[in-house]
Amino acid sequence: MSELEQIKAGIAALEAQRGVLGDAVVEMAVTAMQAKLLALSSSSCVASETLPYSSLQLKQVTVLFVDAVGSTAMGSQLDPEDIQLVMDGALQRFTKVVQQFKGRVLQYAGDSLLAAFGADESHEDDPESAVRAGLAILAQASQHAQALRQEHGIAGFNVRVGINTGPVLLGGGVDAEGSIRGAAVNIAARMEQTAPPGGLRISHDTFRHVRGLFKVSEEAPLQVKGSAQPLQTYLVLSAQPRVFRVRSRGIEGVETRMVARETELEQLQDAFRNLSQQSGLVSMLVVAEAGVGKSRLLYEFEDWVETQGRPVFMLRGRADPRAQQQPYGMLRDMLTWHLQISEDDKPEAARLKIVEFARALFDDGANGHAAGEVHAHLLGQLIGFDFSDSPHLRGILEDARQIRNRAFHAAAQILRFVSTRNQAPVLLLLDDLQWVDDGSLDFINYLLQVNRDAPHLVLCLTRPSLFERRADWIAIEAVHHRIDLQALDKRASRELVNVMLQRLEQVPAALRELITGAAEGNPFYMEELVRMLIDDGAIQIEGERWQLKPDKLLAIHVPPTLTGVLQARLDSLPAAERLALQQAAVIGFVFWDQALAALDMNSLQPLEAQIRHGLVVPRPHAAFEGQREFAFKHQILHQVTYESMLRRNRREYHAKAAAWLARLNEQGAAETLGPAADHYERAGDYSNALAFFIRAAEDASARFANQAMLAYVARALPLVPEDDVLSGWRLIALRERYLLTQGDRAAHSADLSTLEQM
């Protein structure tokens, strides 16, 4: 093991013991180790803690630029060695912040750095992490500037930060490890260059991902080189306070009702009513894929509970993608939220709030007072507040298992006493458990067992991916009822789109089908598609009414917000499964096992895992005899997967898919002519593409499938070489005969004129 790896392992081991050792001890040790890690990284020209890219990658990332302001003025006051110390100290601070928020520093240049979030592994919150890192860098720069004034008498040091989200090409070139290319990088640089000193400017593409999470100031449109239209940008002022009872999704300015979830909501309501009539614990588990409606269902349920007028003690917890790295993070989250302990609170103040809360619960005399204190110290120590000086922990501080067991017991007892003291049931609302740390999952399972006779309603919401990580997490008998939310059917999807587009005077059927067809029953996908149509000007907001611009519908694409969600899902797959899914995407939204084998025999094995993950679904009937047919779960998933593959690799696989379809055609499958032509064209084999388009057009004409014939002719004509008169004549003759039957004299005459010129 290298020295770098040893230090990383040491840091990870210390972080895992934070709940036992306490923040103060861990921070002291980790800070020294991180300083050594940075020094080693700098000396070996390593920009981050991750391994170099093994190949080129095409993916969406969030790019962050930081540049120092005032370095010229410093140059007139300090010699070059001192300037190096000043800037290296600042860049080390900023690098540490980037890494803390899961970003990767790719390049250093003088007094600036370039970082990317999502370069190594995509996460749904990469844009949010980048913006939080940007704000933290501004705070670090302020501290650095203060130190410069005190130590060197130099004033004026500051930085600017710019952020943009978009597709880039990572790796390759002479500096493969730090290489990043694409227009998204140039826009991020422009965001930084135009930010005020001490400011953070983000593009609209980043804002789409983080709206509602930060206080921003909308700026005048900014002209950026290479962009036809001025770009909307925002200055980020601060992070918004974290709240639970805010709907983070939806279309701004439109009040949308919940659609097609009435049965599931009634099940939750019945559970709450039953809780009021019995003393035992009731648990509910809601499982659904991303965007299907878990959070909206929870919002509606909370809203209903608050209208019941019944006393209830409510505790909330919600995980985010960073939560798995925070031991007992959800347990801490529930307590700090209820006690209003903020990140800005001093440690002593936070500890006092925990102790006073527990003392009040157990305040039935001297013994009760002491019991509350013991419970507070145990629980506080477990979730990261330093109670290591407590006499109640003397003798067990080195025993992590005993700390955990006693703290679990303390937390369960606190919840039991909360119900007794308040004469009200306890309602635990725990969202996004797929990101929760293992320790918190263990506590939930423990609570369901030991507080079975207490009046608790424990409502857990998660994606199925939780059970890929922790298949044995929860005992089946501990869950009283499980609700699996499914995607909306076509009727409900159309109803939801009508609700979202209620401000249009009329919702055209084509627009409704465009949104529902792409989203495949996923409400979040529908919302993001509508948002994108608004952002791109296809839907224009004019007061209370909306106006549709049909000509702009042709440019519809996958919203970047959905690209981020699905890209994170792809990056979580093992390399072999991800490659197999990309190869399947080349074949099409619908694909076959033998086609996949023709591209790569090794891609067949991961199919079962992809079905299990819910990424592809088997179809009961196949278009070709003797084959198994599959389809991607969503059209958008197919598109994002396809676009994640490099163009040069796509061409290779398109050529193999075309050859496979051509072989099927030789066996009598006429319906493969058009798809084979399409694959040949995408592979860059224009000669074969033309030949198959002509055959497909002639076959369609013979079967009176005239619209298909016209489409094939239109695809084929641009591929006809100037000296290939026969191919051009065959195509135009097909179209000319159809136009003659339709009585379209002008178009018919135009085709006749073209034929005469051949």
PDB file of N, CA and C in Angstrom, residues 518-586:
ATOM      1  N   ALA A 518     -42.400  10.656 -23.542  1.00  0.00           N
ATOM      2  CA  ALA A 518     -41.005  10.712 -23.104  1.00  0.00           C
ATOM      3  C   ALA A 518     -40.860  10.330 -21.638  1.00  0.00           C
ATOM      4  N   ALA A 519     -41.864  10.686 -20.816  1.00  0.00           N
ATOM      5  CA  ALA A 519     -41.746  10.489 -19.368  1.00  0.00           C
ATOM      6  C   ALA A 519     -42.128   9.088 -18.917  1.00  0.00           C
ATOM      7  N   GLU A 520     -42.896   8.361 -19.721  1.00  0.00           N
ATOM      8  CA  GLU A 520     -43.273   6.983 -19.383  1.00  0.00           C
ATOM      9  C   GLU A 520     -43.883   6.867 -17.983  1.00  0.00           C
ATOM     10  N   GLY A 521     -44.788   7.793 -17.652  1.00  0.00           N
ATOM     11  CA  GLY A 521     -45.520   7.691 -16.391  1.00  0.00           C
ATOM     12  C   GLY A 521     -44.808   8.217 -15.166  1.00  0.00           C
ATOM     13  N   ASN A 522     -43.673   8.909 -15.334  1.00  0.00           N
ATOM     14  CA  ASN A 522     -42.915   9.443 -14.201  1.00  0.00           C
ATOM     15  C   ASN A 522     -43.268  10.917 -14.012  1.00  0.00           C
ATOM     16  N   PRO A 523     -43.958  11.284 -12.909  1.00  0.00           N
ATOM     17  CA  PRO A 523     -44.387  12.682 -12.723  1.00  0.00           C
ATOM     18  C   PRO A 523     -43.234  13.676 -12.703  1.00  0.00           C
ATOM     19  N   PHE A 524     -42.127  13.315 -12.064  1.00  0.00           N
ATOM     20  CA  PHE A 524     -40.979  14.228 -12.017  1.00  0.00           C
ATOM     21  C   PHE A 524     -40.438  14.483 -13.412  1.00  0.00           C
ATOM     22  N   TYR A 525     -40.353  13.436 -14.238  1.00  0.00           N
ATOM     23  CA  TYR A 525     -39.885  13.619 -15.604  1.00  0.00           C
ATOM     24  C   TYR A 525     -40.817  14.566 -16.364  1.00  0.00           C
ATOM     25  N   MET A 526     -42.118  14.415 -16.147  1.00  0.00           N
ATOM     26  CA  MET A 526     -43.076  15.298 -16.817  1.00  0.00           C
ATOM     27  C   MET A 526     -42.864  16.752 -16.392  1.00  0.00           C
ATOM     28  N   GLU A 527     -42.689  16.957 -15.092  1.00  0.00           N
ATOM     29  CA  GLU A 527     -42.462  18.314 -14.597  1.00  0.00           C
ATOM     30  C   GLU A 527     -41.217  18.929 -15.227  1.00  0.00           C
ATOM     31  N   GLU A 528     -40.135  18.156 -15.288  1.00  0.00           N
ATOM     32  CA  GLU A 528     -38.890  18.691 -15.828  1.00  0.00           C
ATOM     33  C   GLU A 528     -38.995  18.950 -17.323  1.00  0.00           C
ATOM     34  N   LEU A 529     -39.744  18.140 -18.037  1.00  0.00           N
ATOM     35  CA  LEU A 529     -39.959  18.391 -19.461  1.00  0.00           C
ATOM     36  C   LEU A 529     -40.740  19.686 -19.671  1.00  0.00           C
ATOM     37  N   VAL A 530     -41.770  19.908 -18.847  1.00  0.00           N
ATOM     38  CA  VAL A 530     -42.535  21.158 -18.953  1.00  0.00           C
ATOM     39  C   VAL A 530     -41.657  22.350 -18.585  1.00  0.00           C
ATOM     40  N   ARG A 531     -40.870  22.204 -17.528  1.00  0.00           N
ATOM     41  CA  ARG A 531     -39.949  23.287 -17.148  1.00  0.00           C
ATOM     42  C   ARG A 531     -38.986  23.620 -18.282  1.00  0.00           C
ATOM     43  N   MET A 532     -38.478  22.580 -18.943  1.00  0.00           N
ATOM     44  CA  MET A 532     -37.540  22.802 -20.032  1.00  0.00           C
ATOM     45  C   MET A 532     -38.215  23.522 -21.194  1.00  0.00           C
ATOM     46  N   LEU A 533     -39.461  23.151 -21.486  1.00  0.00           N
ATOM     47  CA  LEU A 533     -40.193  23.834 -22.554  1.00  0.00           C
ATOM     48  C   LEU A 533     -40.370  25.315 -22.231  1.00  0.00           C
ATOM     49  N   ILE A 534     -40.571  25.614 -20.953  1.00  0.00           N
ATOM     50  CA  ILE A 534     -40.686  27.018 -20.537  1.00  0.00           C
ATOM     51  C   ILE A 534     -39.334  27.710 -20.657  1.00  0.00           C
ATOM     52  N   ASP A 535     -38.286  27.067 -20.147  1.00  0.00           N
ATOM     53  CA  ASP A 535     -36.948  27.666 -20.196  1.00  0.00           C
ATOM     54  C   ASP A 535     -36.487  27.898 -21.628  1.00  0.00           C
ATOM     55  N   ASP A 536     -36.830  26.971 -22.538  1.00  0.00           N
ATOM     56  CA  ASP A 536     -36.374  27.072 -23.925  1.00  0.00           C
ATOM     57  C   ASP A 536     -37.285  27.931 -24.798  1.00  0.00           C
ATOM     58  N   GLY A 537     -38.373  28.466 -24.214  1.00  0.00           N
ATOM     59  CA  GLY A 537     -39.232  29.374 -24.969  1.00  0.00           C
ATOM     60  C   GLY A 537     -40.308  28.701 -25.785  1.00  0.00           C
ATOM     61  N   ALA A 538     -40.434  27.363 -25.711  1.00  0.00           N
ATOM     62  CA  ALA A 538     -41.511  26.694 -26.435  1.00  0.00           C
ATOM     63  C   ALA A 538     -42.860  27.024 -25.803  1.00  0.00           C
ATOM     64  N   ILE A 539     -42.850  27.251 -24.492  1.00  0.00           N
ATOM     65  CA  ILE A 539     -44.025  27.756 -23.785  1.00  0.00           C
ATOM     66  C   ILE A 539     -43.638  29.108 -23.198  1.00  0.00           C
ATOM     67  N   GLN A 540     -44.347  30.138 -23.576  1.00  0.00           N
ATOM     68  CA  GLN A 540     -44.035  31.489 -23.103  1.00  0.00           C
ATOM     69  C   GLN A 540     -45.088  31.943 -22.105  1.00  0.00           C
ATOM     70  N   ILE A 541     -44.602  32.482 -20.988  1.00  0.00           N
ATOM     71  CA  ILE A 541     -45.489  32.919 -19.912  1.00  0.00           C
ATOM     72  C   ILE A 541     -45.801  34.396 -20.101  1.00  0.00           C
ATOM     73  N   GLU A 542     -47.059  34.696 -20.231  1.00  0.00           N
ATOM     74  CA  GLU A 542     -47.521  36.082 -20.398  1.00  0.00           C
ATOM     75  C   GLU A 542     -48.611  36.343 -19.367  1.00  0.00           C
ATOM     76  N   GLY A 543     -48.194  36.806 -18.186  1.00  0.00           N
ATOM     77  CA  GLY A 543     -49.145  37.024 -17.106  1.00  0.00           C
ATOM     78  C   GLY A 543     -49.698  35.709 -16.612  1.00  0.00           C
ATOM     79  N   GLU A 544     -51.026  35.639 -16.534  1.00  0.00           N
ATOM     80  CA  GLU A 544     -51.671  34.421 -16.058  1.00  0.00           C
ATOM     81  C   GLU A 544     -51.842  33.377 -17.158  1.00  0.00           C
ATOM     82  N   ARG A 545     -51.607  33.763 -18.392  1.00  0.00           N
ATOM     83  CA  ARG A 545     -51.802  32.833 -19.502  1.00  0.00           C
ATOM     84  C   ARG A 545     -50.464  32.403 -20.082  1.00  0.00           C
ATOM     85  N   TRP A 546     -50.443  31.211 -20.642  1.00  0.00           N
ATOM     86  CA  TRP A 546     -49.264  30.699 -21.331  1.00  0.00           C
ATOM     87  C   TRP A 546     -49.568  30.616 -22.821  1.00  0.00           C
ATOM     88  N   GLN A 547     -48.513  30.828 -23.620  1.00  0.00           N
ATOM     89  CA  GLN A 547     -48.639  30.727 -25.070  1.00  0.00           C
ATOM     90  C   GLN A 547     -47.675  29.663 -25.577  1.00  0.00           C
ATOM     91  N   LEU A 548     -48.177  28.791 -26.464  1.00  0.00           N
ATOM     92  CA  LEU A 548     -47.357  27.726 -27.028  1.00  0.00           C
ATOM     93  C   LEU A 548     -46.753  28.186 -28.351  1.00  0.00           C
ATOM     94  N   LYS A 549     -45.447  27.931 -28.530  1.00  0.00           N
ATOM     95  CA  LYS A 549     -44.742  28.211 -29.775  1.00  0.00           C
ATOM     96  C   LYS A 549     -44.393  26.868 -30.430  1.00  0.00           C
ATOM     97  N   PRO A 550     -45.299  26.348 -31.274  1.00  0.00           N
ATOM     98  CA  PRO A 550     -45.130  24.983 -31.801  1.00  0.00           C
ATOM     99  C   PRO A 550     -43.815  24.759 -32.530  1.00  0.00           C
ATOM    100  N   ASP A 551     -43.273  25.782 -33.207  1.00  0.00           N
ATOM    101  CA  ASP A 551     -42.049  25.589 -33.974  1.00  0.00           C
ATOM    102  C   ASP A 551     -40.861  25.216 -33.091  1.00  0.00           C
ATOM    103  N   LYS A 552     -40.913  25.595 -31.806  1.00  0.00           N
ATOM    104  CA  LYS A 552     -39.798  25.299 -30.902  1.00  0.00           C
ATOM    105  C   LYS A 552     -39.911  23.917 -30.256  1.00  0.00           C
ATOM    106  N   LEU A 553     -41.014  23.239 -30.478  1.00  0.00           N
ATOM    107  CA  LEU A 553     -41.156  21.898 -29.922  1.00  0.00           C
ATOM    108  C   LEU A 553     -40.216  20.911 -30.598  1.00  0.00           C
ATOM    109  N   LEU A 554     -39.786  21.228 -31.818  1.00  0.00           N
ATOM    110  CA  LEU A 554     -38.925  20.312 -32.556  1.00  0.00           C
ATOM    111  C   LEU A 554     -37.566  20.155 -31.886  1.00  0.00           C
ATOM    112  N   ALA A 555     -37.182  21.134 -31.070  1.00  0.00           N
ATOM    113  CA  ALA A 555     -35.855  21.108 -30.450  1.00  0.00           C
ATOM    114  C   ALA A 555     -35.865  20.467 -29.070  1.00  0.00           C
ATOM    115  N   ILE A 556     -36.939  19.741 -28.730  1.00  0.00           N
ATOM    116  CA  ILE A 556     -37.031  19.161 -27.391  1.00  0.00           C
ATOM    117  C   ILE A 556     -35.890  18.164 -27.170  1.00  0.00           C
ATOM    118  N   HIS A 557     -35.326  18.188 -25.978  1.00  0.00           N
ATOM    119  CA  HIS A 557     -34.213  17.315 -25.625  1.00  0.00           C
ATOM    120  C   HIS A 557     -34.368  16.891 -24.172  1.00  0.00           C
ATOM    121  N   VAL A 558     -33.470  16.055 -23.706  1.00  0.00           N
ATOM    122  CA  VAL A 558     -33.539  15.599 -22.317  1.00  0.00           C
ATOM    123  C   VAL A 558     -33.121  16.739 -21.403  1.00  0.00           C
ATOM    124  N   PRO A 559     -33.951  17.130 -20.450  1.00  0.00           N
ATOM    125  CA  PRO A 559     -33.562  18.208 -19.526  1.00  0.00           C
ATOM    126  C   PRO A 559     -32.306  17.827 -18.753  1.00  0.00           C
ATOM    127  N   PRO A 560     -31.383  18.783 -18.536  1.00  0.00           N
ATOM    128  CA  PRO A 560     -30.150  18.466 -17.797  1.00  0.00           C
ATOM    129  C   PRO A 560     -30.422  17.908 -16.410  1.00  0.00           C
ATOM    130  N   THR A 561     -31.532  18.321 -15.786  1.00  0.00           N
ATOM    131  CA  THR A 561     -31.844  17.806 -14.448  1.00  0.00           C
ATOM    132  C   THR A 561     -32.075  16.304 -14.480  1.00  0.00           C
ATOM    133  N   LEU A 562     -32.701  15.807 -15.544  1.00  0.00           N
ATOM    134  CA  LEU A 562     -32.924  14.372 -15.657  1.00  0.00           C
ATOM    135  C   LEU A 562     -31.651  13.653 -16.071  1.00  0.00           C
ATOM    136  N   THR A 563     -30.838  14.301 -16.893  1.00  0.00           N
ATOM    137  CA  THR A 563     -29.552  13.702 -17.258  1.00  0.00           C
ATOM    138  C   THR A 563     -28.734  13.423 -16.015  1.00  0.00           C
ATOM    139  N   GLY A 564     -28.727  14.371 -15.074  1.00  0.00           N
ATOM    140  CA  GLY A 564     -27.961  14.184 -13.846  1.00  0.00           C
ATOM    141  C   GLY A 564     -28.468  13.018 -13.026  1.00  0.00           C
ATOM    142  N   VAL A 565     -29.796  12.908 -12.885  1.00  0.00           N
ATOM    143  CA  VAL A 565     -30.378  11.812 -12.095  1.00  0.00           C
ATOM    144  C   VAL A 565     -30.038  10.465 -12.716  1.00  0.00           C
ATOM    145  N   LEU A 566     -30.223  10.343 -14.027  1.00  0.00           N
ATOM    146  CA  LEU A 566     -30.018   9.053 -14.688  1.00  0.00           C
ATOM    147  C   LEU A 566     -28.533   8.731 -14.849  1.00  0.00           C
ATOM    148  N   GLN A 567     -27.721   9.755 -15.041  1.00  0.00           N
ATOM    149  CA  GLN A 567     -26.287   9.531 -15.140  1.00  0.00           C
ATOM    150  C   GLN A 567     -25.734   9.001 -13.825  1.00  0.00           C
ATOM    151  N   ALA A 568     -26.249   9.524 -12.711  1.00  0.00           N
ATOM    152  CA  ALA A 568     -25.836   9.005 -11.403  1.00  0.00           C
ATOM    153  C   ALA A 568     -26.219   7.539 -11.272  1.00  0.00           C
ATOM    154  N   ARG A 569     -27.379   7.178 -11.795  1.00  0.00           N
ATOM    155  CA  ARG A 569     -27.806   5.765 -11.748  1.00  0.00           C
ATOM    156  C   ARG A 569     -26.860   4.899 -12.578  1.00  0.00           C
ATOM    157  N   LEU A 570     -26.467   5.378 -13.751  1.00  0.00           N
ATOM    158  CA  LEU A 570     -25.555   4.616 -14.599  1.00  0.00           C
ATOM    159  C   LEU A 570     -24.191   4.469 -13.944  1.00  0.00           C
ATOM    160  N   ASP A 571     -23.698   5.551 -13.338  1.00  0.00           N
ATOM    161  CA  ASP A 571     -22.375   5.509 -12.721  1.00  0.00           C
ATOM    162  C   ASP A 571     -22.331   4.576 -11.520  1.00  0.00           C
ATOM    163  N   SER A 572     -23.486   4.292 -10.926  1.00  0.00           N
ATOM    164  CA  SER A 572     -23.508   3.393  -9.768  1.00  0.00           C
ATOM    165  C   SER A 572     -23.416   1.925 -10.179  1.00  0.00           C
ATOM    166  N   LEU A 573     -23.545   1.645 -11.475  1.00  0.00           N
ATOM    167  CA  LEU A 573     -23.498   0.257 -11.947  1.00  0.00           C
ATOM    168  C   LEU A 573     -22.055  -0.223 -12.066  1.00  0.00           C
ATOM    169  N   PRO A 574     -21.825  -1.520 -11.897  1.00  0.00           N
ATOM    170  CA  PRO A 574     -20.504  -2.069 -12.216  1.00  0.00           C
ATOM    171  C   PRO A 574     -20.174  -1.800 -13.686  1.00  0.00           C
ATOM    172  N   ALA A 575     -18.893  -1.718 -13.989  1.00  0.00           N
ATOM    173  CA  ALA A 575     -18.457  -1.331 -15.336  1.00  0.00           C
ATOM    174  C   ALA A 575     -19.040  -2.238 -16.413  1.00  0.00           C
ATOM    175  N   ALA A 576     -19.093  -3.537 -16.151  1.00  0.00           N
ATOM    176  CA  ALA A 576     -19.601  -4.470 -17.164  1.00  0.00           C
ATOM    177  C   ALA A 576     -21.082  -4.239 -17.440  1.00  0.00           C
ATOM    178  N   GLU A 577     -21.865  -3.979 -16.399  1.00  0.00           N
ATOM    179  CA  GLU A 577     -23.297  -3.717 -16.584  1.00  0.00           C
ATOM    180  C   GLU A 577     -23.512  -2.400 -17.322  1.00  0.00           C
ATOM    181  N   ARG A 578     -22.717  -1.390 -16.985  1.00  0.00           N
ATOM    182  CA  ARG A 578     -22.879  -0.096 -17.646  1.00  0.00           C
ATOM    183  C   ARG A 578     -22.564  -0.200 -19.133  1.00  0.00           C
ATOM    184  N   LEU A 579     -21.478  -0.915 -19.469  1.00  0.00           N
ATOM    185  CA  LEU A 579     -21.115  -1.077 -20.877  1.00  0.00           C
ATOM    186  C   LEU A 579     -22.189  -1.855 -21.626  1.00  0.00           C
ATOM    187  N   ALA A 580     -22.711  -2.916 -21.021  1.00  0.00           N
ATOM    188  CA  ALA A 580     -23.755  -3.707 -21.675  1.00  0.00           C
ATOM    189  C   ALA A 580     -24.992  -2.853 -21.935  1.00  0.00           C
ATOM    190  N   LEU A 581     -25.343  -1.989 -20.982  1.00  0.00           N
ATOM    191  CA  LEU A 581     -26.505  -1.128 -21.162  1.00  0.00           C
ATOM    192  C   LEU A 581     -26.258  -0.122 -22.277  1.00  0.00           C
ATOM    193  N   GLN A 582     -25.045   0.399 -22.375  1.00  0.00           N
ATOM    194  CA  GLN A 582     -24.712   1.323 -23.465  1.00  0.00           C
ATOM    195  C   GLN A 582     -24.797   0.615 -24.813  1.00  0.00           C
ATOM    196  N   GLN A 583     -24.312  -0.614 -24.875  1.00  0.00           N
ATOM    197  CA  GLN A 583     -24.385  -1.370 -26.128  1.00  0.00           C
ATOM    198  C   GLN A 583     -25.835  -1.648 -26.511  1.00  0.00           C
ATOM    199  N   ALA A 584     -26.666  -1.972 -25.513  1.00  0.00           N
ATOM    200  CA  ALA A 584     -28.088  -2.174 -25.794  1.00  0.00           C
ATOM    201  C   ALA A 584     -28.720  -0.889 -26.319  1.00  0.00           C
ATOM    202  N   ALA A 585     -28.299   0.264 -25.762  1.00  0.00           N
ATOM    203  CA  ALA A 585     -28.859   1.547 -26.199  1.00  0.00           C
ATOM    204  C   ALA A 585     -28.536   1.828 -27.655  1.00  0.00           C
ATOM    205  N   VAL A 586     -27.383   1.349 -28.134  1.00  0.00           N
ATOM    206  CA  VAL A 586     -27.037   1.530 -29.543  1.00  0.00           C
ATOM    207  C   VAL A 586     -28.022   0.772 -30.430  1.00  0.00           C
TER     208      VAL A 586
END
